[in-house]
mmCIF file with all atom_site columns, C-alpha atoms in Angstrom:
data_model
loop_
_atom_site.group_PDB
_atom_site.id
_atom_site.type_symbol
_atom_site.label_atom_id
_atom_site.label_alt_id
_atom_site.label_comp_id
_atom_site.label_asym_id
_atom_site.label_entity_id
_atom_site.label_seq_id
_atom_site.pdbx_PDB_ins_code
_atom_site.Cartn_x
_atom_site.Cartn_y
_atom_site.Cartn_z
_atom_site.occupancy
_atom_site.B_iso_or_equiv
_atom_site.pdbx_formal_charge
_atom_site.auth_seq_id
_atom_site.auth_comp_id
_atom_site.auth_asym_id
_atom_site.auth_atom_id
_atom_site.pdbx_PDB_model_num
ATOM 1   C CA . ASP A 1 1   ? 91.158  126.796 62.753 1.00 64.00 ? 164 ASP A CA 1
ATOM 2   C CA . GLY A 1 2   ? 91.701  127.815 66.370 1.00 74.00 ? 165 GLY A CA 1
ATOM 3   C CA . GLY A 1 3   ? 90.508  125.533 69.069 1.00 94.00 ? 166 GLY A CA 1
ATOM 4   C CA . ILE A 1 4   ? 91.213  123.151 71.912 1.00 97.00 ? 167 ILE A CA 1
ATOM 5   C CA . THR A 1 5   ? 92.506  119.665 71.228 1.00 97.00 ? 168 THR A CA 1
ATOM 6   C CA . GLN A 1 6   ? 92.168  116.921 73.789 1.00 97.00 ? 169 GLN A CA 1
ATOM 7   C CA . SER A 1 7   ? 93.787  113.562 73.356 1.00 95.00 ? 170 SER A CA 1
ATOM 8   C CA . PRO A 1 8   ? 93.135  110.748 73.403 1.00 95.00 ? 171 PRO A CA 1
ATOM 9   C CA . LYS A 1 9   ? 89.377  110.602 72.953 1.00 96.00 ? 172 LYS A CA 1
ATOM 10  C CA . TYR A 1 10  ? 89.123  107.302 74.838 1.00 96.00 ? 173 TYR A CA 1
ATOM 11  C CA . LEU A 1 11  ? 91.581  106.004 77.424 1.00 95.00 ? 174 LEU A CA 1
ATOM 12  C CA . PHE A 1 12  ? 91.623  102.734 79.315 1.00 94.00 ? 175 PHE A CA 1
ATOM 13  C CA . ARG A 1 13  ? 93.893  102.129 82.287 1.00 92.00 ? 176 ARG A CA 1
ATOM 14  C CA . LYS A 1 14  ? 94.319  99.570  84.979 1.00 92.00 ? 177 LYS A CA 1
ATOM 15  C CA . GLU A 1 15  ? 93.539  100.499 88.557 1.00 90.00 ? 178 GLU A CA 1
ATOM 16  C CA . GLY A 1 16  ? 96.577  101.878 90.377 1.00 89.00 ? 179 GLY A CA 1
ATOM 17  C CA . GLN A 1 17  ? 98.212  103.414 87.311 1.00 92.00 ? 180 GLN A CA 1
ATOM 18  C CA . ASN A 1 18  ? 98.732  107.110 86.772 1.00 95.00 ? 181 ASN A CA 1
ATOM 19  C CA . VAL A 1 19  ? 97.509  108.478 83.464 1.00 96.00 ? 182 VAL A CA 1
ATOM 20  C CA . THR A 1 20  ? 97.996  111.852 81.756 1.00 97.00 ? 183 THR A CA 1
ATOM 21  C CA . LEU A 1 21  ? 95.379  113.562 79.615 1.00 97.00 ? 184 LEU A CA 1
ATOM 22  C CA . SER A 1 22  ? 96.560  116.044 77.033 1.00 98.00 ? 185 SER A CA 1
ATOM 23  C CA . CYS A 1 23  ? 95.049  119.480 76.355 1.00 98.00 ? 186 CYS A CA 1
ATOM 24  C CA . GLU A 1 24  ? 96.461  121.888 73.765 1.00 98.00 ? 187 GLU A CA 1
ATOM 25  C CA . GLN A 1 25  ? 94.990  125.205 72.610 1.00 97.00 ? 188 GLN A CA 1
ATOM 26  C CA . ASN A 1 26  ? 95.940  127.575 69.803 1.00 96.00 ? 189 ASN A CA 1
ATOM 27  C CA . LEU A 1 27  ? 93.507  130.325 70.782 1.00 94.00 ? 190 LEU A CA 1
ATOM 28  C CA . ASN A 1 28  ? 96.195  132.312 72.601 1.00 93.00 ? 191 ASN A CA 1
ATOM 29  C CA . HIS A 1 29  ? 94.025  132.223 75.726 1.00 93.00 ? 192 HIS A CA 1
ATOM 30  C CA . ASP A 1 30  ? 95.644  132.868 79.075 1.00 92.00 ? 193 ASP A CA 1
ATOM 31  C CA . ALA A 1 31  ? 93.296  130.828 81.273 1.00 94.00 ? 194 ALA A CA 1
ATOM 32  C CA . MET A 1 32  ? 92.808  127.063 81.023 1.00 97.00 ? 195 MET A CA 1
ATOM 33  C CA . TYR A 1 33  ? 90.626  124.669 82.987 1.00 97.00 ? 196 TYR A CA 1
ATOM 34  C CA . TRP A 1 34  ? 89.977  121.017 83.663 1.00 98.00 ? 197 TRP A CA 1
ATOM 35  C CA . TYR A 1 35  ? 86.482  119.790 84.430 1.00 97.00 ? 198 TYR A CA 1
ATOM 36  C CA . ARG A 1 36  ? 85.102  116.417 85.271 1.00 97.00 ? 199 ARG A CA 1
ATOM 37  C CA . GLN A 1 37  ? 81.617  115.493 84.095 1.00 96.00 ? 200 GLN A CA 1
ATOM 38  C CA . ASP A 1 38  ? 79.651  112.605 85.565 1.00 93.00 ? 201 ASP A CA 1
ATOM 39  C CA . PRO A 1 39  ? 76.073  111.711 84.639 1.00 85.00 ? 202 PRO A CA 1
ATOM 40  C CA . GLY A 1 40  ? 73.603  113.940 86.465 1.00 77.00 ? 203 GLY A CA 1
ATOM 41  C CA . GLN A 1 41  ? 76.318  115.988 88.181 1.00 80.00 ? 204 GLN A CA 1
ATOM 42  C CA . GLY A 1 42  ? 77.163  118.709 85.717 1.00 88.00 ? 205 GLY A CA 1
ATOM 43  C CA . LEU A 1 43  ? 80.656  120.116 85.389 1.00 94.00 ? 206 LEU A CA 1
ATOM 44  C CA . ARG A 1 44  ? 82.991  120.029 88.383 1.00 95.00 ? 207 ARG A CA 1
ATOM 45  C CA . LEU A 1 45  ? 86.171  122.077 88.362 1.00 96.00 ? 208 LEU A CA 1
ATOM 46  C CA . ILE A 1 46  ? 89.376  120.135 89.018 1.00 98.00 ? 209 ILE A CA 1
ATOM 47  C CA . TYR A 1 47  ? 92.151  122.672 88.388 1.00 98.00 ? 210 TYR A CA 1
ATOM 48  C CA . TYR A 1 48  ? 92.576  125.944 86.585 1.00 97.00 ? 211 TYR A CA 1
ATOM 49  C CA . SER A 1 49  ? 95.458  128.110 85.470 1.00 96.00 ? 212 SER A CA 1
ATOM 50  C CA . GLN A 1 50  ? 95.308  131.825 84.756 1.00 94.00 ? 213 GLN A CA 1
ATOM 51  C CA . ILE A 1 51  ? 98.900  132.135 83.599 1.00 93.00 ? 214 ILE A CA 1
ATOM 52  C CA . VAL A 1 52  ? 101.933 130.045 82.719 1.00 95.00 ? 215 VAL A CA 1
ATOM 53  C CA . ASN A 1 53  ? 103.671 128.389 85.676 1.00 96.00 ? 216 ASN A CA 1
ATOM 54  C CA . ASP A 1 54  ? 100.727 129.052 87.973 1.00 96.00 ? 217 ASP A CA 1
ATOM 55  C CA . PHE A 1 55  ? 97.623  127.002 88.753 1.00 97.00 ? 218 PHE A CA 1
ATOM 56  C CA . GLN A 1 56  ? 94.974  126.667 91.454 1.00 97.00 ? 219 GLN A CA 1
ATOM 57  C CA . LYS A 1 57  ? 92.894  123.833 92.843 1.00 97.00 ? 220 LYS A CA 1
ATOM 58  C CA . GLY A 1 58  ? 89.257  123.678 91.967 1.00 96.00 ? 221 GLY A CA 1
ATOM 59  C CA . ASP A 1 59  ? 86.469  121.946 93.866 1.00 94.00 ? 222 ASP A CA 1
ATOM 60  C CA . ILE A 1 60  ? 87.661  118.358 93.363 1.00 96.00 ? 223 ILE A CA 1
ATOM 61  C CA . ALA A 1 61  ? 91.475  118.514 93.022 1.00 97.00 ? 224 ALA A CA 1
ATOM 62  C CA . GLU A 1 62  ? 92.277  115.532 95.261 1.00 96.00 ? 225 GLU A CA 1
ATOM 63  C CA . GLY A 1 63  ? 93.922  112.746 93.284 1.00 96.00 ? 226 GLY A CA 1
ATOM 64  C CA . TYR A 1 64  ? 94.771  114.976 90.318 1.00 98.00 ? 227 TYR A CA 1
ATOM 65  C CA . SER A 1 65  ? 97.791  117.031 89.324 1.00 98.00 ? 228 SER A CA 1
ATOM 66  C CA . VAL A 1 66  ? 98.506  119.533 86.548 1.00 98.00 ? 229 VAL A CA 1
ATOM 67  C CA . SER A 1 67  ? 101.326 121.563 85.061 1.00 98.00 ? 230 SER A CA 1
ATOM 68  C CA . ARG A 1 68  ? 101.381 124.735 82.945 1.00 98.00 ? 231 ARG A CA 1
ATOM 69  C CA . GLU A 1 69  ? 104.840 125.061 81.433 1.00 97.00 ? 232 GLU A CA 1
ATOM 70  C CA . LYS A 1 70  ? 103.582 126.551 78.185 1.00 97.00 ? 233 LYS A CA 1
ATOM 71  C CA . LYS A 1 71  ? 100.662 128.837 77.419 1.00 96.00 ? 234 LYS A CA 1
ATOM 72  C CA . GLU A 1 72  ? 99.310  126.350 74.887 1.00 97.00 ? 235 GLU A CA 1
ATOM 73  C CA . SER A 1 73  ? 99.383  123.245 77.058 1.00 98.00 ? 236 SER A CA 1
ATOM 74  C CA . PHE A 1 74  ? 97.684  122.178 80.287 1.00 98.00 ? 237 PHE A CA 1
ATOM 75  C CA . PRO A 1 75  ? 98.022  118.416 80.869 1.00 98.00 ? 238 PRO A CA 1
ATOM 76  C CA . LEU A 1 76  ? 96.088  116.664 83.629 1.00 98.00 ? 239 LEU A CA 1
ATOM 77  C CA . THR A 1 77  ? 97.446  113.627 85.477 1.00 97.00 ? 240 THR A CA 1
ATOM 78  C CA . VAL A 1 78  ? 94.959  111.329 87.142 1.00 96.00 ? 241 VAL A CA 1
ATOM 79  C CA . THR A 1 79  ? 96.891  109.631 89.902 1.00 95.00 ? 242 THR A CA 1
ATOM 80  C CA . SER A 1 80  ? 96.292  106.336 91.644 1.00 91.00 ? 243 SER A CA 1
ATOM 81  C CA . ALA A 1 81  ? 95.080  108.361 94.638 1.00 89.00 ? 244 ALA A CA 1
ATOM 82  C CA . GLN A 1 82  ? 91.910  109.335 92.768 1.00 90.00 ? 245 GLN A CA 1
ATOM 83  C CA . LYS A 1 83  ? 89.333  106.915 94.160 1.00 89.00 ? 246 LYS A CA 1
ATOM 84  C CA . ASN A 1 84  ? 86.836  106.994 91.318 1.00 92.00 ? 247 ASN A CA 1
ATOM 85  C CA . PRO A 1 85  ? 88.648  108.145 88.173 1.00 94.00 ? 248 PRO A CA 1
ATOM 86  C CA . THR A 1 86  ? 86.288  106.761 85.534 1.00 95.00 ? 249 THR A CA 1
ATOM 87  C CA . ALA A 1 87  ? 84.627  109.844 84.036 1.00 96.00 ? 250 ALA A CA 1
ATOM 88  C CA . PHE A 1 88  ? 84.430  112.233 81.094 1.00 97.00 ? 251 PHE A CA 1
ATOM 89  C CA . TYR A 1 89  ? 87.134  114.932 81.328 1.00 98.00 ? 252 TYR A CA 1
ATOM 90  C CA . LEU A 1 90  ? 86.827  118.297 79.630 1.00 98.00 ? 253 LEU A CA 1
ATOM 91  C CA . CYS A 1 91  ? 89.465  120.937 79.054 1.00 98.00 ? 254 CYS A CA 1
ATOM 92  C CA . ALA A 1 92  ? 88.444  124.556 78.498 1.00 97.00 ? 255 ALA A CA 1
ATOM 93  C CA . SER A 1 93  ? 89.999  127.986 78.014 1.00 96.00 ? 256 SER A CA 1
ATOM 94  C CA . LEU A 1 94  ? 89.020  131.620 78.509 1.00 91.00 ? 257 LEU A CA 1
ATOM 95  C CA . ARG A 1 95  ? 90.481  134.606 76.689 1.00 82.00 ? 258 ARG A CA 1
ATOM 96  C CA . ASP A 1 96  ? 89.967  136.864 79.691 1.00 82.00 ? 259 ASP A CA 1
ATOM 97  C CA . ARG A 1 97  ? 87.931  137.111 82.877 1.00 79.00 ? 260 ARG A CA 1
ATOM 98  C CA . GLY A 1 98  ? 84.194  137.143 82.254 1.00 80.00 ? 261 GLY A CA 1
ATOM 99  C CA . THR A 1 99  ? 84.501  135.977 78.673 1.00 84.00 ? 262 THR A CA 1
ATOM 100 C CA . GLU A 1 100 ? 83.007  132.832 77.208 1.00 86.00 ? 263 GLU A CA 1
ATOM 101 C CA . ALA A 1 101 ? 84.652  129.460 77.795 1.00 89.00 ? 264 ALA A CA 1
ATOM 102 C CA . PHE A 1 102 ? 85.633  127.235 74.880 1.00 94.00 ? 265 PHE A CA 1
ATOM 103 C CA . PHE A 1 103 ? 85.820  123.489 75.330 1.00 96.00 ? 266 PHE A CA 1
ATOM 104 C CA . GLY A 1 104 ? 87.687  120.583 73.845 1.00 97.00 ? 267 GLY A CA 1
ATOM 105 C CA . GLN A 1 105 ? 85.900  117.438 72.730 1.00 96.00 ? 268 GLN A CA 1
ATOM 106 C CA . GLY A 1 106 ? 86.680  115.576 75.935 1.00 97.00 ? 269 GLY A CA 1
ATOM 107 C CA . THR A 1 107 ? 88.493  112.419 77.010 1.00 97.00 ? 270 THR A CA 1
ATOM 108 C CA . ARG A 1 108 ? 86.551  109.451 78.293 1.00 97.00 ? 271 ARG A CA 1
ATOM 109 C CA . LEU A 1 109 ? 88.717  107.699 80.888 1.00 96.00 ? 272 LEU A CA 1
ATOM 110 C CA . THR A 1 110 ? 87.805  104.195 81.980 1.00 96.00 ? 273 THR A CA 1
ATOM 111 C CA . VAL A 1 111 ? 89.729  102.526 84.777 1.00 92.00 ? 274 VAL A CA 1
ATOM 112 C CA . VAL A 1 112 ? 89.351  98.771  85.040 1.00 88.00 ? 275 VAL A CA 1
ATOM 113 C CA . GLN B 2 1   ? 70.950  126.231 97.468 1.00 62.00 ? 272 GLN B CA 1
ATOM 114 C CA . LYS B 2 2   ? 73.233  126.102 94.441 1.00 72.00 ? 273 LYS B CA 1
ATOM 115 C CA . GLU B 2 3   ? 74.272  129.351 92.798 1.00 90.00 ? 274 GLU B CA 1
ATOM 116 C CA . VAL B 2 4   ? 72.707  128.255 89.508 1.00 95.00 ? 275 VAL B CA 1
ATOM 117 C CA . GLU B 2 5   ? 69.626  126.059 89.259 1.00 95.00 ? 276 GLU B CA 1
ATOM 118 C CA . GLN B 2 6   ? 68.693  124.264 86.068 1.00 96.00 ? 277 GLN B CA 1
ATOM 119 C CA . ASP B 2 7   ? 66.039  121.581 85.669 1.00 93.00 ? 278 ASP B CA 1
ATOM 120 C CA . PRO B 2 8   ? 67.764  118.444 84.322 1.00 92.00 ? 279 PRO B CA 1
ATOM 121 C CA . GLY B 2 9   ? 64.681  117.273 82.387 1.00 93.00 ? 280 GLY B CA 1
ATOM 122 C CA . PRO B 2 10  ? 64.415  115.433 80.126 1.00 96.00 ? 281 PRO B CA 1
ATOM 123 C CA . LEU B 2 11  ? 62.253  117.831 78.174 1.00 97.00 ? 282 LEU B CA 1
ATOM 124 C CA . SER B 2 12  ? 60.530  116.054 75.293 1.00 98.00 ? 283 SER B CA 1
ATOM 125 C CA . VAL B 2 13  ? 58.863  118.061 72.518 1.00 98.00 ? 284 VAL B CA 1
ATOM 126 C CA . PRO B 2 14  ? 57.570  117.376 68.996 1.00 98.00 ? 285 PRO B CA 1
ATOM 127 C CA . GLU B 2 15  ? 59.459  118.644 65.987 1.00 98.00 ? 286 GLU B CA 1
ATOM 128 C CA . GLY B 2 16  ? 58.566  122.237 65.160 1.00 98.00 ? 287 GLY B CA 1
ATOM 129 C CA . ALA B 2 17  ? 57.742  123.218 68.754 1.00 98.00 ? 288 ALA B CA 1
ATOM 130 C CA . ILE B 2 18  ? 59.104  126.282 70.494 1.00 98.00 ? 289 ILE B CA 1
ATOM 131 C CA . VAL B 2 19  ? 61.394  125.201 73.299 1.00 98.00 ? 290 VAL B CA 1
ATOM 132 C CA . SER B 2 20  ? 62.041  127.219 76.423 1.00 98.00 ? 291 SER B CA 1
ATOM 133 C CA . LEU B 2 21  ? 65.044  126.359 78.578 1.00 98.00 ? 292 LEU B CA 1
ATOM 134 C CA . ASN B 2 22  ? 65.650  128.224 81.812 1.00 98.00 ? 293 ASN B CA 1
ATOM 135 C CA . CYS B 2 23  ? 68.092  128.849 84.626 1.00 97.00 ? 294 CYS B CA 1
ATOM 136 C CA . THR B 2 24  ? 67.724  130.766 87.856 1.00 97.00 ? 295 THR B CA 1
ATOM 137 C CA . TYR B 2 25  ? 70.591  132.123 89.900 1.00 97.00 ? 296 TYR B CA 1
ATOM 138 C CA . SER B 2 26  ? 71.190  133.687 93.275 1.00 95.00 ? 297 SER B CA 1
ATOM 139 C CA . ASN B 2 27  ? 74.380  135.734 92.777 1.00 94.00 ? 298 ASN B CA 1
ATOM 140 C CA . SER B 2 28  ? 73.410  139.274 91.810 1.00 94.00 ? 299 SER B CA 1
ATOM 141 C CA . ALA B 2 29  ? 77.018  139.914 90.696 1.00 93.00 ? 300 ALA B CA 1
ATOM 142 C CA . PHE B 2 30  ? 76.581  137.720 87.608 1.00 94.00 ? 301 PHE B CA 1
ATOM 143 C CA . GLN B 2 31  ? 76.578  139.890 84.502 1.00 92.00 ? 302 GLN B CA 1
ATOM 144 C CA . TYR B 2 32  ? 77.866  137.608 81.749 1.00 93.00 ? 303 TYR B CA 1
ATOM 145 C CA . PHE B 2 33  ? 75.576  134.816 80.597 1.00 95.00 ? 304 PHE B CA 1
ATOM 146 C CA . MET B 2 34  ? 76.201  131.910 78.254 1.00 94.00 ? 305 MET B CA 1
ATOM 147 C CA . TRP B 2 35  ? 74.341  128.954 76.779 1.00 97.00 ? 306 TRP B CA 1
ATOM 148 C CA . TYR B 2 36  ? 76.089  125.819 75.587 1.00 96.00 ? 307 TYR B CA 1
ATOM 149 C CA . ARG B 2 37  ? 74.847  122.811 73.642 1.00 97.00 ? 308 ARG B CA 1
ATOM 150 C CA . GLN B 2 38  ? 76.410  119.449 74.363 1.00 97.00 ? 309 GLN B CA 1
ATOM 151 C CA . TYR B 2 39  ? 75.808  116.360 72.269 1.00 96.00 ? 310 TYR B CA 1
ATOM 152 C CA . SER B 2 40  ? 76.390  112.963 73.825 1.00 93.00 ? 311 SER B CA 1
ATOM 153 C CA . ARG B 2 41  ? 80.082  112.187 74.363 1.00 90.00 ? 312 ARG B CA 1
ATOM 154 C CA . LYS B 2 42  ? 81.147  115.579 72.962 1.00 94.00 ? 313 LYS B CA 1
ATOM 155 C CA . GLY B 2 43  ? 82.416  118.795 74.505 1.00 96.00 ? 314 GLY B CA 1
ATOM 156 C CA . PRO B 2 44  ? 80.003  121.706 75.055 1.00 96.00 ? 315 PRO B CA 1
ATOM 157 C CA . GLU B 2 45  ? 79.829  124.231 72.222 1.00 95.00 ? 316 GLU B CA 1
ATOM 158 C CA . LEU B 2 46  ? 78.968  127.866 72.804 1.00 94.00 ? 317 LEU B CA 1
ATOM 159 C CA . LEU B 2 47  ? 75.561  128.914 71.445 1.00 95.00 ? 318 LEU B CA 1
ATOM 160 C CA . MET B 2 48  ? 74.973  132.364 72.899 1.00 94.00 ? 319 MET B CA 1
ATOM 161 C CA . TYR B 2 49  ? 76.912  134.896 74.957 1.00 92.00 ? 320 TYR B CA 1
ATOM 162 C CA . THR B 2 50  ? 75.188  137.927 76.423 1.00 91.00 ? 321 THR B CA 1
ATOM 163 C CA . TYR B 2 51  ? 76.154  140.716 78.733 1.00 87.00 ? 322 TYR B CA 1
ATOM 164 C CA . SER B 2 52  ? 73.748  142.177 81.298 1.00 84.00 ? 323 SER B CA 1
ATOM 165 C CA . SER B 2 53  ? 70.006  142.197 80.613 1.00 84.00 ? 324 SER B CA 1
ATOM 166 C CA . GLY B 2 54  ? 67.993  141.994 77.444 1.00 86.00 ? 325 GLY B CA 1
ATOM 167 C CA . ASN B 2 55  ? 67.541  139.727 74.461 1.00 92.00 ? 326 ASN B CA 1
ATOM 168 C CA . LYS B 2 56  ? 69.919  138.406 71.866 1.00 94.00 ? 327 LYS B CA 1
ATOM 169 C CA . GLU B 2 57  ? 68.861  136.533 68.750 1.00 96.00 ? 328 GLU B CA 1
ATOM 170 C CA . ASP B 2 58  ? 70.845  134.227 66.479 1.00 95.00 ? 329 ASP B CA 1
ATOM 171 C CA . GLY B 2 59  ? 68.858  132.356 63.879 1.00 97.00 ? 330 GLY B CA 1
ATOM 172 C CA . ARG B 2 60  ? 66.378  130.070 65.623 1.00 98.00 ? 331 ARG B CA 1
ATOM 173 C CA . PHE B 2 61  ? 67.899  130.805 69.046 1.00 98.00 ? 332 PHE B CA 1
ATOM 174 C CA . THR B 2 62  ? 67.011  133.667 71.379 1.00 97.00 ? 333 THR B CA 1
ATOM 175 C CA . ALA B 2 63  ? 68.683  134.265 74.714 1.00 97.00 ? 334 ALA B CA 1
ATOM 176 C CA . GLN B 2 64  ? 66.890  136.357 77.292 1.00 96.00 ? 335 GLN B CA 1
ATOM 177 C CA . VAL B 2 65  ? 68.272  137.735 80.559 1.00 96.00 ? 336 VAL B CA 1
ATOM 178 C CA . ASP B 2 66  ? 66.132  139.183 83.327 1.00 94.00 ? 337 ASP B CA 1
ATOM 179 C CA . LYS B 2 67  ? 68.531  140.359 86.026 1.00 93.00 ? 338 LYS B CA 1
ATOM 180 C CA . SER B 2 68  ? 65.751  141.721 88.233 1.00 93.00 ? 339 SER B CA 1
ATOM 181 C CA . SER B 2 69  ? 64.301  138.221 88.515 1.00 94.00 ? 340 SER B CA 1
ATOM 182 C CA . LYS B 2 70  ? 67.699  136.472 88.311 1.00 95.00 ? 341 LYS B CA 1
ATOM 183 C CA . TYR B 2 71  ? 66.359  134.356 85.476 1.00 95.00 ? 342 TYR B CA 1
ATOM 184 C CA . ILE B 2 72  ? 67.732  133.523 82.057 1.00 97.00 ? 343 ILE B CA 1
ATOM 185 C CA . SER B 2 73  ? 66.122  131.692 79.172 1.00 97.00 ? 344 SER B CA 1
ATOM 186 C CA . LEU B 2 74  ? 67.034  130.156 75.855 1.00 98.00 ? 345 LEU B CA 1
ATOM 187 C CA . PHE B 2 75  ? 64.279  129.850 73.279 1.00 98.00 ? 346 PHE B CA 1
ATOM 188 C CA . ILE B 2 76  ? 64.553  127.551 70.279 1.00 98.00 ? 347 ILE B CA 1
ATOM 189 C CA . ARG B 2 77  ? 62.072  128.157 67.472 1.00 98.00 ? 348 ARG B CA 1
ATOM 190 C CA . ASP B 2 78  ? 61.036  125.474 64.973 1.00 98.00 ? 349 ASP B CA 1
ATOM 191 C CA . SER B 2 79  ? 62.898  122.805 66.956 1.00 98.00 ? 350 SER B CA 1
ATOM 192 C CA . GLN B 2 80  ? 64.497  119.981 64.999 1.00 98.00 ? 351 GLN B CA 1
ATOM 193 C CA . PRO B 2 81  ? 65.555  116.443 65.987 1.00 98.00 ? 352 PRO B CA 1
ATOM 194 C CA . SER B 2 82  ? 69.138  117.647 65.546 1.00 97.00 ? 353 SER B CA 1
ATOM 195 C CA . ASP B 2 83  ? 68.528  120.030 68.476 1.00 98.00 ? 354 ASP B CA 1
ATOM 196 C CA . SER B 2 84  ? 68.314  117.011 70.782 1.00 98.00 ? 355 SER B CA 1
ATOM 197 C CA . ALA B 2 85  ? 71.156  117.528 73.228 1.00 97.00 ? 356 ALA B CA 1
ATOM 198 C CA . THR B 2 86  ? 71.934  118.754 76.717 1.00 97.00 ? 357 THR B CA 1
ATOM 199 C CA . TYR B 2 87  ? 71.838  122.526 77.144 1.00 98.00 ? 358 TYR B CA 1
ATOM 200 C CA . LEU B 2 88  ? 73.975  124.110 79.845 1.00 97.00 ? 359 LEU B CA 1
ATOM 201 C CA . CYS B 2 89  ? 73.702  127.639 81.105 1.00 97.00 ? 360 CYS B CA 1
ATOM 202 C CA . ALA B 2 90  ? 76.762  129.407 82.485 1.00 95.00 ? 361 ALA B CA 1
ATOM 203 C CA . MET B 2 91  ? 77.317  132.713 84.234 1.00 94.00 ? 362 MET B CA 1
ATOM 204 C CA . SER B 2 92  ? 80.181  134.876 85.337 1.00 92.00 ? 363 SER B CA 1
ATOM 205 C CA . ASP B 2 93  ? 80.656  137.855 87.626 1.00 92.00 ? 364 ASP B CA 1
ATOM 206 C CA . GLY B 2 94  ? 83.688  138.895 85.609 1.00 88.00 ? 365 GLY B CA 1
ATOM 207 C CA . SER B 2 95  ? 86.060  136.574 87.432 1.00 87.00 ? 366 SER B CA 1
ATOM 208 C CA . TYR B 2 96  ? 88.038  133.742 85.893 1.00 86.00 ? 367 TYR B CA 1
ATOM 209 C CA . ILE B 2 97  ? 85.624  131.074 87.115 1.00 90.00 ? 368 ILE B CA 1
ATOM 210 C CA . PRO B 2 98  ? 82.315  130.701 85.272 1.00 92.00 ? 369 PRO B CA 1
ATOM 211 C CA . THR B 2 99  ? 79.507  128.932 87.114 1.00 93.00 ? 370 THR B CA 1
ATOM 212 C CA . PHE B 2 100 ? 77.640  126.250 85.195 1.00 94.00 ? 371 PHE B CA 1
ATOM 213 C CA . GLY B 2 101 ? 74.172  124.832 85.575 1.00 95.00 ? 372 GLY B CA 1
ATOM 214 C CA . ARG B 2 102 ? 73.787  121.057 85.546 1.00 95.00 ? 373 ARG B CA 1
ATOM 215 C CA . GLY B 2 103 ? 72.231  121.058 82.096 1.00 96.00 ? 374 GLY B CA 1
ATOM 216 C CA . THR B 2 104 ? 68.787  120.257 80.687 1.00 97.00 ? 375 THR B CA 1
ATOM 217 C CA . SER B 2 105 ? 68.371  117.254 78.428 1.00 97.00 ? 376 SER B CA 1
ATOM 218 C CA . LEU B 2 106 ? 66.208  118.094 75.402 1.00 98.00 ? 377 LEU B CA 1
ATOM 219 C CA . ILE B 2 107 ? 64.627  115.495 73.138 1.00 98.00 ? 378 ILE B CA 1
ATOM 220 C CA . VAL B 2 108 ? 62.941  116.631 69.925 1.00 98.00 ? 379 VAL B CA 1
ATOM 221 C CA . HIS B 2 109 ? 61.008  113.770 68.389 1.00 97.00 ? 380 HIS B CA 1
ATOM 222 C CA . PRO B 2 110 ? 59.942  113.659 64.722 1.00 95.00 ? 381 PRO B CA 1
#
């Protein structure tokens, strides 16, 4: 079955450590996205990539970094510069502009 | 004013009720409209995808788009406790960045 796989489902890290969230898709979609979801705030766009080796900042990119070396993969690194990293992170993909977005099951990151 | 407005709820209804969920928007360039259902601690799953105005039906779900009023709706007939979730609307002007509403929390009680 085609889809988006995020791992791990739950992640705990100590304050000051960088952590990388994995996102893999086998939908052959060109565009991939990272969103952050906090209670009552909806989805906020962190980074997106329309094509391999290219990506753009979203609305809340500070403290995050990404790479897009392969079409299937779009990992997100939450750096120690992110002041409030505890959140639910969602990866998504689009086949083409204007089409529907498909989401992974999310990673719940807790920084202690 | 946000581009997409969606009442966060919660909306509480008895089992079997018809549920109406709504979003309003300000960008007249939006022409692709989506509804997602999100259960707690899960990723959103696509329920309906429509282009331009009109109605689209899928089982107990009906999506309605009124571009003249900049208003979209999702109707759920014969609601079930398993429909309890957060429902997000999303819209696109054909670009690579869809715009999401904040979501409406729906509770269907037996």
